[in-house]
Amino acid sequence: MRTISVGLGARTYPICIDRGLLTRSELLLPRLEQRKVAIVTNSTIAPLYLESLAGALRGAGVVVVPIVIADGENHKNWQTLDSIFNLLLEYRCERKTTIIALGGGVVGDLAGFAAATYQRGVPFIQIPTTLLAQVDSSVGGKTAINHPHGKNMIGAFHQPRLVGADTATLDTLPERELSAGLAEVIKYGLIMDAPFLAWLEVNMEKLRARDAEALSYAIARSCENKAVVVAADEREAGDRALLNLGHTFGHAIEAGLGFGTWLHGEAVAAGIILAARLSQRMDLLSAGEVERIAQIVRRAGLPTEAPDLGEDRYLELMGHDKKVEDGNLRLILLRAIGKAFVTADFRPGDLRKVLAGAAAHA
Ligand SMILES: NC(=O)c1ccc[n+]([C@@H]2O[C@H](COP(=O)([O-])OP(=O)(O)OC[C@H]3O[C@@H](n4cnc5c(N)ncnc54)[C@H](O)[C@@H]3O)[C@@H](O)[C@H]2O)c1
Ligand SMILES: [Zn+2]
């Protein structure tokens, strides 16, 4: 088992990564405040993994309340959250009842927001089952739902007590979802870990073939990078924003096409290319570096060209970004592979040209 610690003082928690971890109730038990949990999962994951986890917990004397929601990003909304609250109340879940998210980022974000707000906050555990959730969304305590005006607009910071990534669950993950997770993995290399990007360039085929050791290494290395950033800036007052490389563009793509049309990771991948092209226009990256980024994105099975939403629509959607400050759009750009920075200091004309380029390529 690989273990990484997210250092947040009294709220420090471990990320445990291993095959078969789902049934090891001894990992979870010491983290529970009461022998009762509510497991939030969805209709796709429940038949695959709910009984393994619930059975192991019941075997250890824990009362389990299963809450199964509909599958899909379009259900990451207020209505689903309300249905979770209804069941928590109906089954008399208390302040010490732990909410466990069993699923991908959608389940994690919804269950996490429920845990942050139910009875003003209850203990929370993440059991991520997608690559994206294992390398990114389950770590760091951001929880949210979408609003028709924008992604993740309503939410809270609420750190889990434990993140348990069972890499065996990735065996059933559809290939398109595996690729989407690789977008966030590549992101860590680009923003802060050039040697990891070089490792990915050597090992991309192994990852796509689900080589267990390669996946476990990539997950652990991604979590190590995220843990460093989160420990230094839990609430995104500064450098945590770097984790959003490609995301301002990506969120515009997701919202512009309708949530769920492109996967989050696909939109982020195309967004990373747009950020790289803007960096190139500002003479920060060379054409060769932009091509190197496009190549690794392509090899991960991800899109390198953003859809044509029209420049004006892109700008309108990007204006809803949470990084907008005093009305100014701030973007994450690259000054080298492995070195990202946040800036509002780019020429609007350059941004328009990059967005117009999206139309030209589409
Ligand atoms: N909170 C954060 O810090 C953070 C970070 C990144 C992304 N996110 C959010 O995460 C979400 C995307 O997460 P995601 O990519 O995991 O998508 P997802 O949760 O929609 O899961 C993808 C699909 O895979 C299915 N699935 C999950 N595990 C499976 C398994 N083991 N086998 C077979 N099928 C499985 C799901 O049911 C779903 O259909 C977005 O809403 C995004 O905003 C949050
Ligand atoms: Zn993301």
mmCIF file of C-alpha atoms and ligand atoms in Angstrom:
data_model
loop_
_atom_site.group_PDB
_atom_site.id
_atom_site.type_symbol
_atom_site.label_atom_id
_atom_site.label_comp_id
_atom_site.label_asym_id
_atom_site.label_seq_id
_atom_site.Cartn_x
_atom_site.Cartn_y
_atom_site.Cartn_z
ATOM 1 C CA MET A 1 0.000 0.000 0.000
ATOM 2 C CA ARG A 2 1.195 3.514 -0.819
ATOM 3 C CA THR A 3 0.263 6.196 1.721
ATOM 4 C CA ILE A 4 0.504 9.957 1.290
ATOM 5 C CA SER A 5 -0.297 12.459 3.984
ATOM 6 C CA VAL A 6 -2.145 15.726 3.389
ATOM 7 C CA GLY A 7 -0.663 17.991 6.051
ATOM 8 C CA LEU A 8 -3.373 20.240 7.475
ATOM 9 C CA GLY A 9 -2.500 20.416 11.158
ATOM 10 C CA ALA A 10 -5.151 18.771 13.303
ATOM 11 C CA ARG A 11 -7.091 17.881 10.137
ATOM 12 C CA THR A 12 -4.184 15.991 8.543
ATOM 13 C CA TYR A 13 -5.400 12.871 6.717
ATOM 14 C CA PRO A 14 -3.952 9.973 4.763
ATOM 15 C CA ILE A 15 -4.490 8.994 1.145
ATOM 16 C CA CYS A 16 -4.173 5.196 0.957
ATOM 17 C CA ILE A 17 -3.657 3.599 -2.461
ATOM 18 C CA ASP A 18 -3.917 -0.166 -2.957
ATOM 19 C CA ARG A 19 -5.663 -2.947 -4.828
ATOM 20 C CA GLY A 20 -8.538 -4.495 -2.871
ATOM 21 C CA LEU A 21 -8.709 -1.735 -0.272
ATOM 22 C CA LEU A 22 -12.507 -1.555 -0.559
ATOM 23 C CA THR A 23 -13.068 -4.578 1.661
ATOM 24 C CA ARG A 24 -10.509 -3.670 4.312
ATOM 25 C CA SER A 25 -12.812 -2.225 6.952
ATOM 26 C CA GLU A 26 -9.908 -1.981 9.444
ATOM 27 C CA LEU A 27 -8.676 1.063 7.475
ATOM 28 C CA LEU A 28 -11.988 2.857 7.882
ATOM 29 C CA LEU A 29 -13.052 1.825 11.376
ATOM 30 C CA PRO A 30 -10.590 3.973 13.361
ATOM 31 C CA ARG A 31 -11.797 7.019 11.408
ATOM 32 C CA LEU A 32 -15.488 6.610 12.305
ATOM 33 C CA GLU A 33 -16.933 8.563 15.223
ATOM 34 C CA GLN A 34 -19.945 6.270 15.417
ATOM 35 C CA ARG A 35 -20.733 2.825 14.045
ATOM 36 C CA LYS A 36 -23.033 4.286 11.420
ATOM 37 C CA VAL A 37 -22.263 5.490 7.919
ATOM 38 C CA ALA A 38 -24.204 6.676 4.875
ATOM 39 C CA ILE A 39 -22.622 5.508 1.631
ATOM 40 C CA VAL A 40 -23.446 7.796 -1.288
ATOM 41 C CA THR A 41 -22.912 6.155 -4.670
ATOM 42 C CA ASN A 42 -24.621 6.007 -8.050
ATOM 43 C CA SER A 43 -26.641 3.511 -10.066
ATOM 44 C CA THR A 44 -23.607 2.426 -12.134
ATOM 45 C CA ILE A 45 -21.202 1.899 -9.244
ATOM 46 C CA ALA A 46 -23.685 0.383 -6.779
ATOM 47 C CA PRO A 47 -24.003 -3.007 -8.532
ATOM 48 C CA LEU A 48 -20.211 -3.188 -8.947
ATOM 49 C CA TYR A 49 -18.832 -2.131 -5.576
ATOM 50 C CA LEU A 50 -21.467 -1.118 -3.018
ATOM 51 C CA GLU A 51 -21.877 -4.583 -1.523
ATOM 52 C CA SER A 52 -18.103 -5.135 -1.140
ATOM 53 C CA LEU A 53 -17.770 -1.974 0.911
ATOM 54 C CA ALA A 54 -21.106 -2.164 2.745
ATOM 55 C CA GLY A 55 -20.669 -5.889 3.502
ATOM 56 C CA ALA A 56 -17.196 -5.366 4.959
ATOM 57 C CA LEU A 57 -18.484 -2.560 7.175
ATOM 58 C CA ARG A 58 -21.571 -4.467 8.292
ATOM 59 C CA GLY A 59 -19.323 -7.420 9.105
ATOM 60 C CA ALA A 60 -17.492 -5.088 11.484
ATOM 61 C CA GLY A 61 -20.725 -4.066 13.185
ATOM 62 C CA VAL A 62 -21.345 -0.802 11.328
ATOM 63 C CA VAL A 63 -24.879 0.262 10.361
ATOM 64 C CA VAL A 64 -24.874 1.191 6.671
ATOM 65 C CA VAL A 65 -27.361 3.540 4.989
ATOM 66 C CA PRO A 66 -26.991 3.217 1.204
ATOM 67 C CA ILE A 67 -27.894 6.279 -0.872
ATOM 68 C CA VAL A 68 -27.902 5.599 -4.613
ATOM 69 C CA ILE A 69 -28.235 8.604 -6.913
ATOM 70 C CA ALA A 70 -28.604 8.817 -10.698
ATOM 71 C CA ASP A 71 -25.397 8.707 -12.731
ATOM 72 C CA GLY A 72 -24.079 11.745 -14.581
ATOM 73 C CA GLU A 73 -22.670 15.264 -14.350
ATOM 74 C CA ASN A 74 -26.137 16.646 -15.166
ATOM 75 C CA HIS A 75 -27.303 15.271 -11.794
ATOM 76 C CA LYS A 76 -24.649 17.210 -9.860
ATOM 77 C CA ASN A 77 -27.270 19.731 -8.853
ATOM 78 C CA TRP A 78 -29.490 21.045 -6.115
ATOM 79 C CA GLN A 79 -32.266 18.477 -6.714
ATOM 80 C CA THR A 80 -29.948 15.515 -6.173
ATOM 81 C CA LEU A 81 -28.421 17.148 -3.111
ATOM 82 C CA ASP A 82 -31.889 17.619 -1.678
ATOM 83 C CA SER A 83 -32.701 13.944 -2.289
ATOM 84 C CA ILE A 84 -29.536 13.024 -0.323
ATOM 85 C CA PHE A 85 -30.627 15.259 2.588
ATOM 86 C CA ASN A 86 -34.062 13.646 2.551
ATOM 87 C CA LEU A 87 -32.589 10.169 2.983
ATOM 88 C CA LEU A 88 -30.072 11.273 5.624
ATOM 89 C CA LEU A 89 -32.975 12.656 7.638
ATOM 90 C CA GLU A 90 -35.286 9.743 6.966
ATOM 91 C CA TYR A 91 -32.658 7.267 8.205
ATOM 92 C CA ARG A 92 -31.897 9.484 11.188
ATOM 93 C CA CYS A 93 -28.275 10.097 10.385
ATOM 94 C CA GLU A 94 -26.672 12.108 13.142
ATOM 95 C CA ARG A 95 -23.842 14.555 13.558
ATOM 96 C CA LYS A 96 -21.376 11.708 14.141
ATOM 97 C CA THR A 97 -22.582 9.625 11.193
ATOM 98 C CA THR A 98 -19.847 9.507 8.549
ATOM 99 C CA ILE A 99 -20.800 10.140 4.933
ATOM 100 C CA ILE A 100 -18.753 7.980 2.561
ATOM 101 C CA ALA A 101 -18.515 8.886 -1.121
ATOM 102 C CA LEU A 102 -18.106 5.753 -3.251
ATOM 103 C CA GLY A 103 -17.652 6.826 -6.840
ATOM 104 C CA GLY A 104 -16.126 9.330 -9.207
ATOM 105 C CA GLY A 105 -15.833 13.085 -8.892
ATOM 106 C CA VAL A 106 -19.542 13.700 -9.296
ATOM 107 C CA VAL A 107 -20.455 11.474 -6.340
ATOM 108 C CA GLY A 108 -17.492 12.847 -4.358
ATOM 109 C CA ASP A 109 -18.413 16.497 -4.944
ATOM 110 C CA LEU A 110 -22.103 15.924 -4.124
ATOM 111 C CA ALA A 111 -21.545 13.700 -1.089
ATOM 112 C CA GLY A 112 -18.818 16.058 0.120
ATOM 113 C CA PHE A 113 -21.109 19.069 -0.092
ATOM 114 C CA ALA A 114 -23.811 17.099 1.702
ATOM 115 C CA ALA A 115 -21.270 16.246 4.441
ATOM 116 C CA ALA A 116 -20.158 19.885 4.670
ATOM 117 C CA THR A 117 -23.684 21.160 5.224
ATOM 118 C CA TYR A 118 -25.789 18.365 6.772
ATOM 119 C CA GLN A 119 -26.326 19.388 10.398
ATOM 120 C CA ARG A 120 -23.601 22.026 9.828
ATOM 121 C CA GLY A 121 -21.023 19.412 8.896
ATOM 122 C CA VAL A 122 -20.464 15.693 9.495
ATOM 123 C CA PRO A 123 -17.377 13.455 9.062
ATOM 124 C CA PHE A 124 -16.552 12.510 5.480
ATOM 125 C CA ILE A 125 -14.559 9.731 3.770
ATOM 126 C CA GLN A 126 -13.725 9.465 0.079
ATOM 127 C CA ILE A 127 -13.505 6.116 -1.718
ATOM 128 C CA PRO A 128 -12.775 7.297 -5.283
ATOM 129 C CA THR A 129 -13.428 4.822 -8.116
ATOM 130 C CA THR A 130 -12.386 6.767 -11.230
ATOM 131 C CA LEU A 131 -8.836 7.695 -12.153
ATOM 132 C CA LEU A 132 -9.823 11.360 -12.094
ATOM 133 C CA ALA A 133 -11.206 11.061 -8.588
ATOM 134 C CA GLN A 134 -8.191 9.056 -7.372
ATOM 135 C CA VAL A 135 -5.664 11.617 -8.637
ATOM 136 C CA ASP A 136 -7.588 14.801 -8.076
ATOM 137 C CA SER A 137 -11.161 15.361 -6.935
ATOM 138 C CA SER A 138 -11.088 13.175 -3.793
ATOM 139 C CA VAL A 139 -8.090 15.072 -2.394
ATOM 140 C CA GLY A 140 -8.161 18.616 -1.076
ATOM 141 C CA GLY A 141 -11.625 19.148 0.343
ATOM 142 C CA LYS A 142 -13.336 21.043 -2.469
ATOM 143 C CA THR A 143 -16.987 20.064 -2.745
ATOM 144 C CA ALA A 144 -19.653 21.541 -4.999
ATOM 145 C CA ILE A 145 -22.696 21.302 -7.200
ATOM 146 C CA ASN A 146 -23.253 22.961 -10.567
ATOM 147 C CA HIS A 147 -25.567 25.878 -11.291
ATOM 148 C CA PRO A 148 -27.084 26.496 -14.726
ATOM 149 C CA HIS A 149 -24.845 29.596 -14.847
ATOM 150 C CA GLY A 150 -21.656 27.705 -14.210
ATOM 151 C CA LYS A 151 -19.830 24.689 -12.915
ATOM 152 C CA ASN A 152 -19.112 24.145 -9.224
ATOM 153 C CA MET A 153 -20.631 27.526 -8.379
ATOM 154 C CA ILE A 154 -22.213 26.423 -5.090
ATOM 155 C CA GLY A 155 -20.030 24.555 -2.649
ATOM 156 C CA ALA A 156 -17.840 24.426 0.428
ATOM 157 C CA PHE A 157 -14.412 23.366 1.615
ATOM 158 C CA HIS A 158 -14.746 20.204 3.694
ATOM 159 C CA GLN A 159 -11.751 17.899 4.106
ATOM 160 C CA PRO A 160 -12.207 14.136 4.258
ATOM 161 C CA ARG A 161 -10.911 12.089 7.199
ATOM 162 C CA LEU A 162 -9.458 9.539 4.801
ATOM 163 C CA VAL A 163 -9.088 8.964 1.086
ATOM 164 C CA GLY A 164 -8.972 5.275 0.159
ATOM 165 C CA ALA A 165 -8.208 4.630 -3.515
ATOM 166 C CA ASP A 166 -8.788 0.998 -4.506
ATOM 167 C CA THR A 167 -6.950 0.726 -7.829
ATOM 168 C CA ALA A 168 -8.748 -2.561 -8.621
ATOM 169 C CA THR A 169 -11.929 -0.530 -9.228
ATOM 170 C CA LEU A 170 -10.228 0.984 -12.278
ATOM 171 C CA ASP A 171 -10.491 -2.414 -14.026
ATOM 172 C CA THR A 172 -14.139 -1.682 -14.872
ATOM 173 C CA LEU A 173 -13.674 1.971 -15.809
ATOM 174 C CA PRO A 174 -14.607 2.748 -19.444
ATOM 175 C CA GLU A 175 -11.583 3.668 -21.566
ATOM 176 C CA ARG A 176 -12.864 7.179 -22.259
ATOM 177 C CA GLU A 177 -13.054 7.808 -18.490
ATOM 178 C CA LEU A 178 -9.523 6.493 -17.986
ATOM 179 C CA SER A 179 -8.261 8.984 -20.572
ATOM 180 C CA ALA A 180 -10.212 11.789 -18.907
ATOM 181 C CA GLY A 181 -8.381 11.045 -15.652
ATOM 182 C CA LEU A 182 -5.054 11.172 -17.467
ATOM 183 C CA ALA A 183 -5.753 14.837 -18.295
ATOM 184 C CA GLU A 184 -5.409 15.726 -14.609
ATOM 185 C CA VAL A 185 -2.324 13.511 -14.287
ATOM 186 C CA ILE A 186 -0.649 15.350 -17.196
ATOM 187 C CA LYS A 187 -1.694 18.621 -15.541
ATOM 188 C CA TYR A 188 0.525 17.938 -12.495
ATOM 189 C CA GLY A 189 3.538 17.376 -14.754
ATOM 190 C CA LEU A 190 2.883 20.621 -16.598
ATOM 191 C CA ILE A 191 2.274 22.882 -13.611
ATOM 192 C CA MET A 192 4.935 21.678 -11.185
ATOM 193 C CA ASP A 193 6.680 18.401 -11.957
ATOM 194 C CA ALA A 194 8.628 18.285 -15.239
ATOM 195 C CA PRO A 195 10.346 14.974 -14.324
ATOM 196 C CA PHE A 196 6.875 13.423 -13.901
ATOM 197 C CA LEU A 197 5.885 14.657 -17.361
ATOM 198 C CA ALA A 198 9.001 12.957 -18.743
ATOM 199 C CA TRP A 199 7.994 9.771 -16.859
ATOM 200 C CA LEU A 200 4.521 10.004 -18.430
ATOM 201 C CA GLU A 201 6.073 10.307 -21.879
ATOM 202 C CA VAL A 202 7.831 6.979 -21.281
ATOM 203 C CA ASN A 203 4.915 5.208 -19.568
ATOM 204 C CA MET A 204 1.759 6.463 -21.313
ATOM 205 C CA GLU A 205 1.103 3.141 -23.113
ATOM 206 C CA LYS A 206 1.440 1.216 -19.844
ATOM 207 C CA LEU A 207 -1.048 3.533 -18.165
ATOM 208 C CA ARG A 208 -3.573 3.128 -20.967
ATOM 209 C CA ALA A 209 -3.099 -0.663 -20.765
ATOM 210 C CA ARG A 210 -3.880 -0.354 -17.005
ATOM 211 C CA ASP A 211 -0.547 -1.745 -15.872
ATOM 212 C CA ALA A 212 -1.159 -1.961 -12.108
ATOM 213 C CA GLU A 213 2.257 -0.738 -10.982
ATOM 214 C CA ALA A 214 2.345 2.169 -13.446
ATOM 215 C CA LEU A 215 -1.141 3.287 -12.423
ATOM 216 C CA SER A 216 -0.374 3.056 -8.730
ATOM 217 C CA TYR A 217 2.806 5.109 -9.219
ATOM 218 C CA ALA A 218 1.027 7.770 -11.299
ATOM 219 C CA ILE A 219 -1.804 8.048 -8.754
ATOM 220 C CA ALA A 220 0.601 8.368 -5.834
ATOM 221 C CA ARG A 221 2.808 10.909 -7.602
ATOM 222 C CA SER A 222 -0.233 12.982 -8.603
ATOM 223 C CA CYS A 223 -1.551 12.917 -5.028
ATOM 224 C CA GLU A 224 1.883 13.902 -3.674
ATOM 225 C CA ASN A 225 1.848 16.968 -5.910
ATOM 226 C CA LYS A 226 -1.702 17.869 -4.975
ATOM 227 C CA ALA A 227 -1.022 17.325 -1.259
ATOM 228 C CA VAL A 228 1.880 19.800 -1.350
ATOM 229 C CA VAL A 229 -0.275 22.467 -3.000
ATOM 230 C CA VAL A 230 -3.294 21.916 -0.735
ATOM 231 C CA ALA A 231 -1.198 21.915 2.455
ATOM 232 C CA ALA A 232 0.323 25.256 1.453
ATOM 233 C CA ASP A 233 -2.934 26.917 0.357
ATOM 234 C CA GLU A 234 -6.022 25.039 1.506
ATOM 235 C CA ARG A 235 -8.558 27.706 0.529
ATOM 236 C CA GLU A 236 -7.010 28.889 -2.711
ATOM 237 C CA ALA A 237 -5.751 32.284 -1.605
ATOM 238 C CA GLY A 238 -2.789 31.837 -3.941
ATOM 239 C CA ASP A 239 -0.938 28.930 -5.520
ATOM 240 C CA ARG A 240 -3.755 26.392 -5.271
ATOM 241 C CA ALA A 241 -5.224 28.138 -8.309
ATOM 242 C CA LEU A 242 -2.393 26.592 -10.353
ATOM 243 C CA LEU A 243 -4.244 23.277 -10.142
ATOM 244 C CA ASN A 244 -6.764 24.914 -12.452
ATOM 245 C CA LEU A 245 -4.502 24.884 -15.512
ATOM 246 C CA GLY A 246 -6.798 24.479 -18.526
ATOM 247 C CA HIS A 247 -9.909 24.650 -16.345
ATOM 248 C CA THR A 248 -11.206 28.157 -17.140
ATOM 249 C CA PHE A 249 -11.276 27.160 -20.797
ATOM 250 C CA GLY A 250 -12.432 23.653 -19.877
ATOM 251 C CA HIS A 251 -15.360 24.798 -17.759
ATOM 252 C CA ALA A 252 -16.467 27.068 -20.622
ATOM 253 C CA ILE A 253 -16.396 24.051 -22.946
ATOM 254 C CA GLU A 254 -18.390 21.912 -20.496
ATOM 255 C CA ALA A 255 -21.028 24.571 -19.877
ATOM 256 C CA GLY A 256 -21.103 25.735 -23.512
ATOM 257 C CA LEU A 257 -21.767 22.260 -24.890
ATOM 258 C CA GLY A 258 -24.038 21.311 -21.978
ATOM 259 C CA PHE A 259 -22.687 19.482 -18.921
ATOM 260 C CA GLY A 260 -21.860 15.876 -19.705
ATOM 261 C CA THR A 261 -21.386 16.272 -23.480
ATOM 262 C CA TRP A 262 -17.615 16.415 -23.112
ATOM 263 C CA LEU A 263 -16.148 14.752 -20.037
ATOM 264 C CA HIS A 264 -14.481 17.097 -17.555
ATOM 265 C CA GLY A 265 -11.048 15.652 -18.325
ATOM 266 C CA GLU A 266 -11.583 15.992 -22.085
ATOM 267 C CA ALA A 267 -12.559 19.631 -21.703
ATOM 268 C CA VAL A 268 -9.555 20.240 -19.440
ATOM 269 C CA ALA A 269 -7.238 18.608 -22.004
ATOM 270 C CA ALA A 270 -8.426 20.909 -24.792
ATOM 271 C CA GLY A 271 -8.253 23.787 -22.305
ATOM 272 C CA ILE A 272 -4.628 22.991 -21.466
ATOM 273 C CA ILE A 273 -3.781 23.276 -25.177
ATOM 274 C CA LEU A 274 -5.502 26.691 -25.350
ATOM 275 C CA ALA A 275 -3.546 27.841 -22.278
ATOM 276 C CA ALA A 276 -0.332 26.578 -23.880
ATOM 277 C CA ARG A 277 -1.096 28.438 -27.129
ATOM 278 C CA LEU A 278 -1.774 31.658 -25.225
ATOM 279 C CA SER A 279 1.513 31.143 -23.374
ATOM 280 C CA GLN A 280 3.209 30.752 -26.759
ATOM 281 C CA ARG A 281 1.659 34.009 -28.046
ATOM 282 C CA MET A 282 3.148 35.716 -25.005
ATOM 283 C CA ASP A 283 6.589 34.282 -25.883
ATOM 284 C CA LEU A 284 6.659 32.132 -22.753
ATOM 285 C CA LEU A 285 6.572 28.751 -24.506
ATOM 286 C CA SER A 286 8.159 27.707 -27.806
ATOM 287 C CA ALA A 287 6.228 26.085 -30.648
ATOM 288 C CA GLY A 288 8.187 22.910 -29.844
ATOM 289 C CA GLU A 289 7.007 22.913 -26.231
ATOM 290 C CA VAL A 290 3.382 23.419 -27.283
ATOM 291 C CA GLU A 291 3.736 20.484 -29.683
ATOM 292 C CA ARG A 292 5.272 18.356 -26.912
ATOM 293 C CA ILE A 293 2.218 19.082 -24.742
ATOM 294 C CA ALA A 294 -0.172 18.323 -27.614
ATOM 295 C CA GLN A 295 1.592 15.014 -28.193
ATOM 296 C CA ILE A 296 1.253 13.707 -24.647
ATOM 297 C CA VAL A 297 -2.400 14.830 -24.586
ATOM 298 C CA ARG A 298 -3.010 13.002 -27.880
ATOM 299 C CA ARG A 299 -1.245 9.855 -26.644
ATOM 300 C CA ALA A 300 -3.509 9.884 -23.582
ATOM 301 C CA GLY A 301 -6.467 9.561 -25.979
ATOM 302 C CA LEU A 302 -7.657 13.108 -25.339
ATOM 303 C CA PRO A 303 -8.792 15.925 -27.655
ATOM 304 C CA THR A 304 -6.262 18.626 -28.535
ATOM 305 C CA GLU A 305 -8.757 20.868 -30.314
ATOM 306 C CA ALA A 306 -11.494 22.736 -28.457
ATOM 307 C CA PRO A 307 -15.002 22.899 -29.934
ATOM 308 C CA ASP A 308 -16.074 26.030 -31.802
ATOM 309 C CA LEU A 309 -18.341 27.876 -29.389
ATOM 310 C CA GLY A 310 -17.496 31.269 -30.904
ATOM 311 C CA GLU A 311 -15.100 33.744 -29.281
ATOM 312 C CA ASP A 312 -17.836 35.804 -27.680
ATOM 313 C CA ARG A 313 -19.557 32.824 -26.103
ATOM 314 C CA TYR A 314 -16.219 31.568 -24.781
ATOM 315 C CA LEU A 315 -15.478 34.964 -23.217
ATOM 316 C CA GLU A 316 -18.954 35.171 -21.707
ATOM 317 C CA LEU A 317 -18.673 31.702 -20.158
ATOM 318 C CA MET A 318 -15.117 32.323 -18.958
ATOM 319 C CA GLY A 319 -16.343 35.510 -17.264
ATOM 320 C CA HIS A 320 -18.226 33.323 -14.750
ATOM 321 C CA ASP A 321 -14.977 31.738 -13.560
ATOM 322 C CA LYS A 322 -14.304 31.760 -9.820
ATOM 323 C CA LYS A 323 -10.840 33.179 -10.513
ATOM 324 C CA VAL A 324 -12.392 36.412 -11.824
ATOM 325 C CA GLU A 325 -11.292 39.164 -9.450
ATOM 326 C CA ASP A 326 -12.753 42.697 -9.571
ATOM 327 C CA GLY A 327 -14.192 41.732 -12.937
ATOM 328 C CA ASN A 328 -10.767 40.745 -14.316
ATOM 329 C CA LEU A 329 -10.261 37.315 -15.780
ATOM 330 C CA ARG A 330 -7.213 35.523 -14.384
ATOM 331 C CA LEU A 331 -5.714 32.560 -16.192
ATOM 332 C CA ILE A 332 -3.150 29.896 -15.415
ATOM 333 C CA LEU A 333 -0.368 30.016 -18.002
ATOM 334 C CA LEU A 334 2.955 28.228 -18.417
ATOM 335 C CA ARG A 335 6.394 29.812 -18.430
ATOM 336 C CA ALA A 336 7.932 26.395 -19.039
ATOM 337 C CA ILE A 337 6.934 22.761 -18.831
ATOM 338 C CA GLY A 338 6.684 22.231 -15.060
ATOM 339 C CA LYS A 339 6.228 25.940 -14.228
ATOM 340 C CA ALA A 340 2.731 27.430 -14.121
ATOM 341 C CA PHE A 341 1.688 30.864 -12.869
ATOM 342 C CA VAL A 342 -1.543 32.860 -12.409
ATOM 343 C CA THR A 343 -1.959 36.103 -14.278
ATOM 344 C CA ALA A 344 -4.495 38.718 -15.339
ATOM 345 C CA ASP A 345 -1.751 40.297 -17.409
ATOM 346 C CA PHE A 346 -2.369 39.067 -20.941
ATOM 347 C CA ARG A 347 -3.497 40.999 -23.994
ATOM 348 C CA PRO A 348 -7.245 40.456 -24.613
ATOM 349 C CA GLY A 349 -6.397 40.376 -28.322
ATOM 350 C CA ASP A 350 -4.106 37.385 -27.786
ATOM 351 C CA LEU A 351 -6.841 35.542 -25.908
ATOM 352 C CA ARG A 352 -9.312 36.282 -28.714
ATOM 353 C CA LYS A 353 -6.854 34.956 -31.296
ATOM 354 C CA VAL A 354 -6.401 31.734 -29.346
ATOM 355 C CA LEU A 355 -10.184 31.320 -29.038
ATOM 356 C CA ALA A 356 -10.658 32.125 -32.712
ATOM 357 C CA GLY A 357 -8.024 29.449 -33.365
ATOM 358 C CA ALA A 358 -10.309 26.968 -31.612
ATOM 359 C CA ALA A 359 -12.904 27.783 -34.256
ATOM 360 C CA ALA A 360 -10.360 27.471 -37.066
ATOM 361 C CA HIS A 361 -9.245 23.999 -35.943
ATOM 362 C CA ALA A 362 -12.690 22.611 -35.097
HETATM 363 N N1 LIG B 1 -13.498 18.612 -5.983
HETATM 364 C C1 LIG B 1 -12.455 18.712 -6.758
HETATM 365 O O1 LIG B 1 -11.376 19.128 -6.334
HETATM 366 C C2 LIG B 1 -12.579 18.282 -8.182
HETATM 367 C C3 LIG B 1 -11.430 18.152 -8.975
HETATM 368 C C4 LIG B 1 -11.561 17.678 -10.260
HETATM 369 C C5 LIG B 1 -12.815 17.352 -10.758
HETATM 370 N N2 LIG B 1 -13.906 17.496 -9.965
HETATM 371 C C6 LIG B 1 -15.235 17.128 -10.462
HETATM 372 O O2 LIG B 1 -15.249 15.737 -10.721
HETATM 373 C C7 LIG B 1 -16.244 15.451 -11.689
HETATM 374 C C8 LIG B 1 -15.706 14.487 -12.682
HETATM 375 O O3 LIG B 1 -15.376 13.286 -12.021
HETATM 376 P P1 LIG B 1 -15.209 11.907 -12.797
HETATM 377 O O4 LIG B 1 -14.375 12.144 -13.987
HETATM 378 O O5 LIG B 1 -14.789 10.915 -11.816
HETATM 379 O O6 LIG B 1 -16.677 11.623 -13.374
HETATM 380 P P2 LIG B 1 -17.927 10.785 -12.805
HETATM 381 O O7 LIG B 1 -18.027 10.862 -11.365
HETATM 382 O O8 LIG B 1 -19.084 11.217 -13.624
HETATM 383 O O9 LIG B 1 -17.552 9.284 -13.210
HETATM 384 C C9 LIG B 1 -17.408 8.967 -14.566
HETATM 385 C C10 LIG B 1 -18.286 7.780 -14.988
HETATM 386 O O10 LIG B 1 -17.664 6.564 -14.581
HETATM 387 C C11 LIG B 1 -18.567 5.783 -13.813
HETATM 388 N N3 LIG B 1 -17.739 5.045 -12.886
HETATM 389 C C12 LIG B 1 -17.140 5.511 -11.766
HETATM 390 N N4 LIG B 1 -16.338 4.588 -11.258
HETATM 391 C C13 LIG B 1 -16.426 3.512 -12.054
HETATM 392 C C14 LIG B 1 -15.807 2.232 -12.044
HETATM 393 N N5 LIG B 1 -14.875 1.926 -11.142
HETATM 394 N N6 LIG B 1 -16.154 1.340 -13.004
HETATM 395 C C15 LIG B 1 -17.039 1.680 -13.961
HETATM 396 N N7 LIG B 1 -17.640 2.879 -14.036
HETATM 397 C C16 LIG B 1 -17.326 3.782 -13.089
HETATM 398 C C17 LIG B 1 -19.505 6.787 -13.225
HETATM 399 O O11 LIG B 1 -20.709 6.197 -12.839
HETATM 400 C C18 LIG B 1 -19.649 7.775 -14.376
HETATM 401 O O12 LIG B 1 -20.571 7.287 -15.310
HETATM 402 C C19 LIG B 1 -16.647 16.787 -12.278
HETATM 403 O O13 LIG B 1 -17.910 17.129 -11.778
HETATM 404 C C20 LIG B 1 -15.603 17.747 -11.759
HETATM 405 O O14 LIG B 1 -16.093 19.047 -11.606
HETATM 406 C C21 LIG B 1 -13.806 17.948 -8.703
HETATM 407 ZN ZN ZN B 2 -10.285 19.086 -13.050
#
